[in-house]
């Protein structure tokens, strides 16, 4: 069988050996948790607790701020000590609820085991997913119940589970798939049922052969679900690229997967969906990889949402030398953080630490017009031209060149011999371009 | 020979003369009279030196999209002046405004940073990375976006990477105001010389701790109390001067404990009343913010030098020019 | 403005070639030798002065609708006169300047001065203006031609300057040499101007 | 009709003896209207049109009025060619401009605005004179006019492309604008030497 | 109507004046120009056939084929013909003088627009002198195995001159 | 804790930078230089060194005078100097590479702002300038050496010449590179002024034996273009490193192959000697090292293909009908000039791009 892929992209070294053999460990819940009200795309959640309130584990502490939003739940029992600005793993400052752990771990109501979850109606399922506060765990954090409610005129026939995990260093999805394959398949079946989809795929990159074998075995009696083994190529995990690899369908530029009848969900999301349906368990913890050459014991951890990074690092034995860069997420798309304060959120797939030697020089030279960025771009854009336009404030021109179609995968920046900070230019340009777009409307 | 050549040319001349006059009549198209006027003043060489395809196009660009009136090379200053006249110079009588940067930080040795910013070296880019590298999330990022956009070279950078605005060169075009992502720059009437050089809304302690220059506004309110004309308001831990009221007396600067207020007037001359000119109109006395003028109607007024803050308002208001500044 | 300034402005401040970049074709085309440059400069100056005088004389007589054809007629007449005179009295020069003599008609400087200056000013001023512009034009071609002839042949005005062992840089008298020379000269001029400005 | 002659004329006027960078005709707009690709293209189209028209009309005037052998007067009036040509070109352009402006405002927006620039473009008069000098017949003249226009457009558009790109470059301040454009023109001229000496 | 008349009239007047002046000057200069032309041609002919005092054109029905040159005592001292061929970038026109024995007495290049410094050197005496005394029927450029030394870096021009002479001569040969 | 670094993603980077690319090109050019040494002797190395030193020196000087950072260590000036020298005859006077490099770096590169901003290939611009200025020095420097090499390797050819007895043609070979020879012979044949021996020579030129000589470099030519084998070896490094991409060289060579087959022959259409055209002259050098100069070639993918094809087309046109025997440098220069236009006219379709569909 020939592995599938897309056009463009790059081949970075994957650095997964630090943690891909480490079983998931459960991280002991810390003293204090900081639960940001924004962990997803859409409106921020609205707190429904006050400072001083006692909360139980699993208790809803913030309500969805609208349809495209999700509720937040407390991962521990304890006391709300503060609601205010706090560092966020995207490098920004966001409002967060601070909860002091009382060490009792009292659930608000014991988890029920609802074995008949699969016979629930599709609407009921969606409701439960919505209540559990699930958003996409593959990175962007799009509220899952929204994704599962496509408009009438966009029938979905295919669901793809994204287990590609093409970001270097990260192994959380890998371990999850290895340790909980059945739950993930169940999750996928639920999604397919909700959407009425006939086909399911699980996309996995070839560097996770063990997982591919397991899934192949387990899927023998699910004729409508297939494993798609994908070539090692970044950004194989990006939605449009994965859809292309699995189905040869091209999501239209500026369009959504549903335009071609596909929904993509991360394997972690599928797992969370399964737990929500079967056990009524809200999304209060996730698997996160702590890795990097300088981390003494890289690990895959199951962490309660809101755990500050400093504690996670401590649990992994600290670092062997001074930290030169802290990255939340993978090194290709993640955010560099100024300190260790930020907490893990629902979308945090990992933290990577780099020492002085690994940090790349980011001084820009002049663009050679070599076109390597063009060759690397999986969206077939012209990154160097776009950056030129942004530098000169010609945002409209940049829009004509498709700046808004950029998925910020970083392939272009990775290959640029002049170290042009293409992605940052594009991010700046996107902000301005979106402003223009809104003005036009 | 002579005759034939005359005939040939004449025939051509008549033919063309008629053709042109005819055409200009028949094919006449209404246009903005201003465009026509400008076309008249333009040399009509159609050399393209202005960058537009021909004089008519330039005239249109001038009227329609407000092109620069000084682009005509053959016409030179002369034509530029005439164009300006036709366009009706919108020279407003308002006072000239210049840009003022409300932050004293952002230099090499007077900025506290939280992390090393290795991203693109522009202010616009810097705020996207963890909200900028400096500890003060309100202060100047020091990447000089303002300097780069200024079309008049009015901003210069000193050895400490601090931005200095040349009051003579600045035209108040506002480009830098737009460019600054921290909104630190404000256009201020040129006569106003006292400025609060901080934009931090942090609480006093934090503001001071984060400021690399230790000149943050800590929101103590001393200036508010001192201001003789109530021009300062304190809101959200930050004092702001209302320039409409401010008389640039500089008193606030003298009381600010953190030197967050800059007084650009080095020496304020003492106003002195020239007795023979004073007609005792009491205008100055009424206007004096500190009541330092003793003004009885129709009597020569007196200035109490103790009370006087040398704001100079009296000099400006005196209808008889009876008050003079003495250093 | 003083009369003398009408004359001098054309030489440096408003130099038609370097500053206004007008009338470039003859400048580049005939600047392969200093001799040609002088010939062209003189011819253009003559036309410029004469047409300026005439147009300023006729300025009230000509209706605006046909002013351009009228100016062109005046200019073309003088050009033809120059053309014929040169052919009659200095045939070699006439030959080497080629079609660029009749092309003086369309030299933007001439029509430009007619429109921008002569049609609005008195006869004397117009004459001085024409003379100044003409001299400025001539000087510009001579400068360019000197450089090109010097590098490309090793002579100036056919007098050998560089030793015969100098291998002439033929490119200098080819089109690329013309473009690059004028480009560099303009750059140099703007450096000098910037210096002056920053001093002032 | 000998098509190979026409082919040679076309190739010659577009590439080998390109009007702008080999013959130095039409430099003012070449430098002036090459800032933006769009306007360069519009200008080019207008020039093609006018050059073709001018070639046609001037050939007719020359043949039937001025040339002794073919003229209806039977006397040699060739000395009037400059004045007759330029007058007819100027009027032609002005006339066409007015007509287009009224009849086809869209076309005028796209091309017409460039028309006035063309009167004082030496390329137009140049092509008329060259047609006579080269003894081209009627068809050859028209073809040469069009080809010269195409050659002009080609280099104008290429130049505009490069200049648009130079906007993003760090050209030294004193070389910005006109000076660097001439250097680019020099580079183009050097490259176009590759066509020189071409024979079929 | 006035709109029409005045412009037309002005244009007409200027045309008339221009036409008159130009025609006048033309009448003054035309003879001079014609004379110049003749003189130049004559000078060229004299150059290539110095012995001749006067020349007699020999024409085909319409065009002049060649000239015969006569000394003062009307003896035939040689022939003169002109020839042209495209060189590197222009037509190169040469005038050739022949002795009565049909050997080249001298040549001169009268018009060309070859590259200055290269092909344009073909007008120089050093170059033209080498043709003197050669048999026009058998001249070749050195690169083609003949003994006409080509101008350095300008073989094409040299070839144009040489081949033009040879071709023209071969065409005329029978009629001389 | 010391201050950490913060920058935008990606935080990983391929081990590549300008310096590495440029010096790799230098290394990739070395085999050709060694070949030149073997065939032409020390002089070719001397000329190359002079070119490089002058280029680097000029770059440093200009940057010093204009108060810009001095970037000679990035190696781009070295590449320029080297490639310029590679385009010169081995026996050219010593000052030719020096003057050429000075021109190439000042007018060709620094005046536009330095590396990355020049619109045309500096080395080729330098060569075009030298060619226009000193055509004699630029076209005669290989004569003697070729004569020797020619005797040894093209002996069969020489035999034909002598026995064929056409004195005119014999002269040709002493002064020309193979392409020059082919062009002139072909010209004569097409014009009908050449004898049978000319035809034989022409066929000899395209014989496999002779192609072999061309391939290994046993012929006359410029310093760098002599050995196709050495050049291909160097190009392989660049291709392997992804520093050059297939579209330009393949488009270029492919077009030359097709068109020279079509019009380059003496027996009517489609009889041209393909391999002869590919391996002679500077085509291999140009296609792999000069047309691929990224600064002066298009950025878009289709643009690069068009660029390559355009170069090929012009090369064949100039080789067949032009005033020069060799069209590679001029065709690349001309396409350089067209590069911004090509970039503009070949926008890329975003992945998933569709024409406005009715929503
Ligand atoms: C504004 C917005 C609206 C979206 N609407 C839908 C939707 O209606 N249906 C859907 O399936 N996905 C929707 N998505 C989700 C995207 O398809 C995609 O899954 C999400 O942006 C995360 O993708 P990523 O992790 O590749 O960035 C939407 C996303 C955004 C940003
Ligand atoms: C460049 C890029 C790489 C991505 N890589 C992955 C990946 O490796 N694994 C993954 O689950 N999602 C990845 N995503 C996110 C997916 O596009 C998509 O949003 C996600 O699979 C949707 O599922 P979710 O809504 O459950 O998160 C990537 C997105 C981008 C833009
Ligand atoms: C700018 C330039 C101008 C040239 N002008 C001429 C010329 O006028 N006459 C000529 O025969 N060759 C001219 N050449 C052609 C070359 O010098 C050509 O190599 C030469 O004619 C043939 O070489 P050879 O004379 O060494 O055999 C010119 C070349 C260039 C680059
Ligand atoms: C593959 C490749 C090819 C190059 N080719 C050239 C070349 O032909 N000429 C040149 O001057 N520089 C060349 N360079 C070097 C560099 O790009 C050149 O100096 C820039 O054009 C200067 O801005 C090349 C570099 C690379 C990586
Ligand atoms: S332009 Fe955007 S989509 Fe393309 S490679 Fe760069 S970051 Fe990825
Ligand atoms: S990879 Fe870098 S240097 Fe190359 S074209 Fe893209 S931005 Fe420019
Ligand atoms: S940008 Fe405008 S407002 Fe700002 S300093 Fe410059 S001239 Fe003044
Ligand atoms: S733009 Fe604003 S933040 Fe940037 S340097 Fe200027 S004042 Fe400071
Ligand atoms: S002088 Fe030729 S176009 Fe201006």
PDB file of C-alpha atoms in Angstrom, chain E residues 16-141:
ATOM      1  CA  UNK E  16       1.449  80.742 -45.047  1.00  0.00           C
ATOM      2  CA  UNK E  17       4.244  82.612 -43.394  1.00  0.00           C
ATOM      3  CA  UNK E  18       6.109  79.445 -42.548  1.00  0.00           C
ATOM      4  CA  UNK E  19       5.670  78.114 -46.023  1.00  0.00           C
ATOM      5  CA  UNK E  20       6.949  81.317 -47.513  1.00  0.00           C
ATOM      6  CA  UNK E  21       9.954  81.576 -45.270  1.00  0.00           C
ATOM      7  CA  UNK E  22      10.883  77.970 -45.682  1.00  0.00           C
ATOM      8  CA  UNK E  23      10.516  78.034 -49.407  1.00  0.00           C
ATOM      9  CA  UNK E  24      12.654  81.106 -49.516  1.00  0.00           C
ATOM     10  CA  UNK E  25      15.382  79.603 -47.434  1.00  0.00           C
ATOM     11  CA  UNK E  26      15.145  76.410 -49.349  1.00  0.00           C
ATOM     12  CA  UNK E  27      15.713  78.277 -52.542  1.00  0.00           C
ATOM     13  CA  UNK E  28      18.758  79.848 -50.985  1.00  0.00           C
ATOM     14  CA  UNK E  29      20.235  76.657 -49.663  1.00  0.00           C
ATOM     15  CA  UNK E  30      19.121  74.084 -52.183  1.00  0.00           C
ATOM     16  CA  UNK E  31      21.818  74.833 -54.709  1.00  0.00           C
ATOM     17  CA  UNK E  32      24.417  74.753 -51.979  1.00  0.00           C
ATOM     18  CA  UNK E  33      23.171  71.448 -50.743  1.00  0.00           C
ATOM     19  CA  UNK E  34      23.075  69.977 -54.176  1.00  0.00           C
ATOM     20  CA  UNK E  35      26.510  71.282 -54.805  1.00  0.00           C
ATOM     21  CA  UNK E  36      27.759  69.793 -51.580  1.00  0.00           C
ATOM     22  CA  UNK E  37      26.381  66.477 -52.583  1.00  0.00           C
ATOM     23  CA  UNK E  38      27.976  66.600 -55.969  1.00  0.00           C
ATOM     24  CA  UNK E  39      31.219  67.764 -54.500  1.00  0.00           C
ATOM     25  CA  UNK E  40      31.201  64.937 -52.021  1.00  0.00           C
ATOM     26  CA  UNK E  41      30.574  62.395 -54.722  1.00  0.00           C
ATOM     27  CA  UNK E  42      33.143  63.940 -56.918  1.00  0.00           C
ATOM     28  CA  UNK E  43      35.615  63.968 -54.076  1.00  0.00           C
ATOM     29  CA  UNK E  44      34.996  60.314 -53.443  1.00  0.00           C
ATOM     30  CA  UNK E  45      35.527  59.521 -57.077  1.00  0.00           C
ATOM     31  CA  UNK E  46      38.683  61.521 -57.175  1.00  0.00           C
ATOM     32  CA  UNK E  47      39.879  59.722 -54.135  1.00  0.00           C
ATOM     33  CA  UNK E  48      39.542  56.314 -55.676  1.00  0.00           C
ATOM     34  CA  UNK E  49      40.791  57.346 -59.090  1.00  0.00           C
ATOM     35  CA  UNK E  50      43.239  60.163 -58.504  1.00  0.00           C
ATOM     36  CA  UNK E  51      44.419  60.311 -62.057  1.00  0.00           C
ATOM     37  CA  UNK E  52      41.069  61.174 -63.506  1.00  0.00           C
ATOM     38  CA  UNK E  53      40.089  64.721 -64.303  1.00  0.00           C
ATOM     39  CA  UNK E  54      36.513  64.184 -65.227  1.00  0.00           C
ATOM     40  CA  UNK E  55      34.006  61.387 -65.059  1.00  0.00           C
ATOM     41  CA  UNK E  56      31.389  60.098 -67.384  1.00  0.00           C
ATOM     42  CA  UNK E  57      28.468  58.108 -66.095  1.00  0.00           C
ATOM     43  CA  UNK E  58      27.565  54.957 -67.940  1.00  0.00           C
ATOM     44  CA  UNK E  59      23.950  54.160 -67.481  1.00  0.00           C
ATOM     45  CA  UNK E  60      21.670  51.328 -68.037  1.00  0.00           C
ATOM     46  CA  UNK E  61      18.237  52.419 -69.144  1.00  0.00           C
ATOM     47  CA  UNK E  62      17.462  54.130 -65.849  1.00  0.00           C
ATOM     48  CA  UNK E  63      20.289  53.945 -63.358  1.00  0.00           C
ATOM     49  CA  UNK E  64      23.912  54.765 -63.411  1.00  0.00           C
ATOM     50  CA  UNK E  65      25.949  51.578 -63.551  1.00  0.00           C
ATOM     51  CA  UNK E  66      29.417  52.920 -63.260  1.00  0.00           C
ATOM     52  CA  UNK E  67      31.547  55.894 -64.186  1.00  0.00           C
ATOM     53  CA  UNK E  68      34.393  56.087 -66.522  1.00  0.00           C
ATOM     54  CA  UNK E  69      37.224  58.295 -65.466  1.00  0.00           C
ATOM     55  CA  UNK E  70      39.219  60.275 -67.991  1.00  0.00           C
ATOM     56  CA  UNK E  71      42.400  62.190 -67.637  1.00  0.00           C
ATOM     57  CA  UNK E  72      42.696  65.727 -68.836  1.00  0.00           C
ATOM     58  CA  UNK E  73      43.536  64.477 -72.289  1.00  0.00           C
ATOM     59  CA  UNK E  74      40.414  62.324 -72.355  1.00  0.00           C
ATOM     60  CA  UNK E  75      42.164  59.030 -72.078  1.00  0.00           C
ATOM     61  CA  UNK E  76      40.344  56.443 -70.086  1.00  0.00           C
ATOM     62  CA  UNK E  77      42.179  56.058 -66.808  1.00  0.00           C
ATOM     63  CA  UNK E  78      39.766  53.780 -65.019  1.00  0.00           C
ATOM     64  CA  UNK E  79      36.296  52.916 -63.847  1.00  0.00           C
ATOM     65  CA  UNK E  80      34.370  53.701 -60.742  1.00  0.00           C
ATOM     66  CA  UNK E  81      31.478  51.776 -59.320  1.00  0.00           C
ATOM     67  CA  UNK E  82      29.731  51.733 -56.035  1.00  0.00           C
ATOM     68  CA  UNK E  83      28.477  48.771 -54.122  1.00  0.00           C
ATOM     69  CA  UNK E  84      26.649  48.092 -50.947  1.00  0.00           C
ATOM     70  CA  UNK E  85      26.093  45.183 -48.609  1.00  0.00           C
ATOM     71  CA  UNK E  86      24.626  44.782 -45.152  1.00  0.00           C
ATOM     72  CA  UNK E  87      27.384  44.530 -42.588  1.00  0.00           C
ATOM     73  CA  UNK E  88      26.970  44.068 -38.885  1.00  0.00           C
ATOM     74  CA  UNK E  89      24.261  46.573 -38.232  1.00  0.00           C
ATOM     75  CA  UNK E  90      23.891  48.688 -41.322  1.00  0.00           C
ATOM     76  CA  UNK E  91      24.363  48.906 -45.043  1.00  0.00           C
ATOM     77  CA  UNK E  92      27.990  49.578 -45.852  1.00  0.00           C
ATOM     78  CA  UNK E  93      28.410  51.544 -49.065  1.00  0.00           C
ATOM     79  CA  UNK E  94      31.734  51.534 -50.795  1.00  0.00           C
ATOM     80  CA  UNK E  95      33.017  53.325 -53.880  1.00  0.00           C
ATOM     81  CA  UNK E  96      35.634  51.469 -55.811  1.00  0.00           C
ATOM     82  CA  UNK E  97      38.041  52.728 -58.382  1.00  0.00           C
ATOM     83  CA  UNK E  98      39.483  50.405 -60.986  1.00  0.00           C
ATOM     84  CA  UNK E  99      42.458  50.830 -63.204  1.00  0.00           C
ATOM     85  CA  UNK E 100      41.879  50.143 -66.878  1.00  0.00           C
ATOM     86  CA  UNK E 101      43.442  46.730 -66.172  1.00  0.00           C
ATOM     87  CA  UNK E 102      40.578  46.077 -63.820  1.00  0.00           C
ATOM     88  CA  UNK E 103      42.669  46.101 -60.709  1.00  0.00           C
ATOM     89  CA  UNK E 104      41.545  48.098 -57.726  1.00  0.00           C
ATOM     90  CA  UNK E 105      43.108  51.510 -57.610  1.00  0.00           C
ATOM     91  CA  UNK E 106      41.519  52.551 -54.358  1.00  0.00           C
ATOM     92  CA  UNK E 107      38.321  52.269 -52.399  1.00  0.00           C
ATOM     93  CA  UNK E 108      36.494  54.439 -49.974  1.00  0.00           C
ATOM     94  CA  UNK E 109      33.634  53.661 -47.678  1.00  0.00           C
ATOM     95  CA  UNK E 110      31.134  56.465 -48.038  1.00  0.00           C
ATOM     96  CA  UNK E 111      28.368  55.486 -45.742  1.00  0.00           C
ATOM     97  CA  UNK E 112      27.921  53.039 -42.926  1.00  0.00           C
ATOM     98  CA  UNK E 113      26.565  52.944 -39.405  1.00  0.00           C
ATOM     99  CA  UNK E 114      28.587  50.111 -37.972  1.00  0.00           C
ATOM    100  CA  UNK E 115      29.677  49.987 -34.396  1.00  0.00           C
ATOM    101  CA  UNK E 116      32.008  52.850 -33.588  1.00  0.00           C
ATOM    102  CA  UNK E 117      35.425  51.514 -32.731  1.00  0.00           C
ATOM    103  CA  UNK E 118      34.773  48.239 -34.489  1.00  0.00           C
ATOM    104  CA  UNK E 119      33.082  48.049 -37.822  1.00  0.00           C
ATOM    105  CA  UNK E 120      33.170  51.803 -38.179  1.00  0.00           C
ATOM    106  CA  UNK E 121      36.925  51.539 -38.529  1.00  0.00           C
ATOM    107  CA  UNK E 122      36.321  50.410 -42.082  1.00  0.00           C
ATOM    108  CA  UNK E 123      36.430  54.030 -43.170  1.00  0.00           C
ATOM    109  CA  UNK E 124      39.986  54.367 -41.964  1.00  0.00           C
ATOM    110  CA  UNK E 125      42.773  54.530 -44.505  1.00  0.00           C
ATOM    111  CA  UNK E 126      44.721  51.656 -42.947  1.00  0.00           C
ATOM    112  CA  UNK E 127      41.883  49.421 -43.834  1.00  0.00           C
ATOM    113  CA  UNK E 128      40.969  50.715 -47.255  1.00  0.00           C
ATOM    114  CA  UNK E 129      44.572  50.946 -48.396  1.00  0.00           C
ATOM    115  CA  UNK E 130      45.003  47.195 -48.443  1.00  0.00           C
ATOM    116  CA  UNK E 131      42.558  46.860 -51.306  1.00  0.00           C
ATOM    117  CA  UNK E 132      44.705  48.876 -53.662  1.00  0.00           C
ATOM    118  CA  UNK E 133      46.223  46.783 -56.325  1.00  0.00           C
ATOM    119  CA  UNK E 134      44.135  43.721 -55.660  1.00  0.00           C
ATOM    120  CA  UNK E 135      42.096  41.905 -58.204  1.00  0.00           C
ATOM    121  CA  UNK E 136      38.480  42.577 -57.345  1.00  0.00           C
ATOM    122  CA  UNK E 137      37.479  39.255 -58.771  1.00  0.00           C
ATOM    123  CA  UNK E 138      39.406  37.351 -56.175  1.00  0.00           C
ATOM    124  CA  UNK E 139      39.363  39.176 -52.910  1.00  0.00           C
ATOM    125  CA  UNK E 140      38.501  37.325 -49.750  1.00  0.00           C
ATOM    126  CA  UNK E 141      38.732  38.104 -46.089  1.00  0.00           C
TER     127      UNK E 141
END
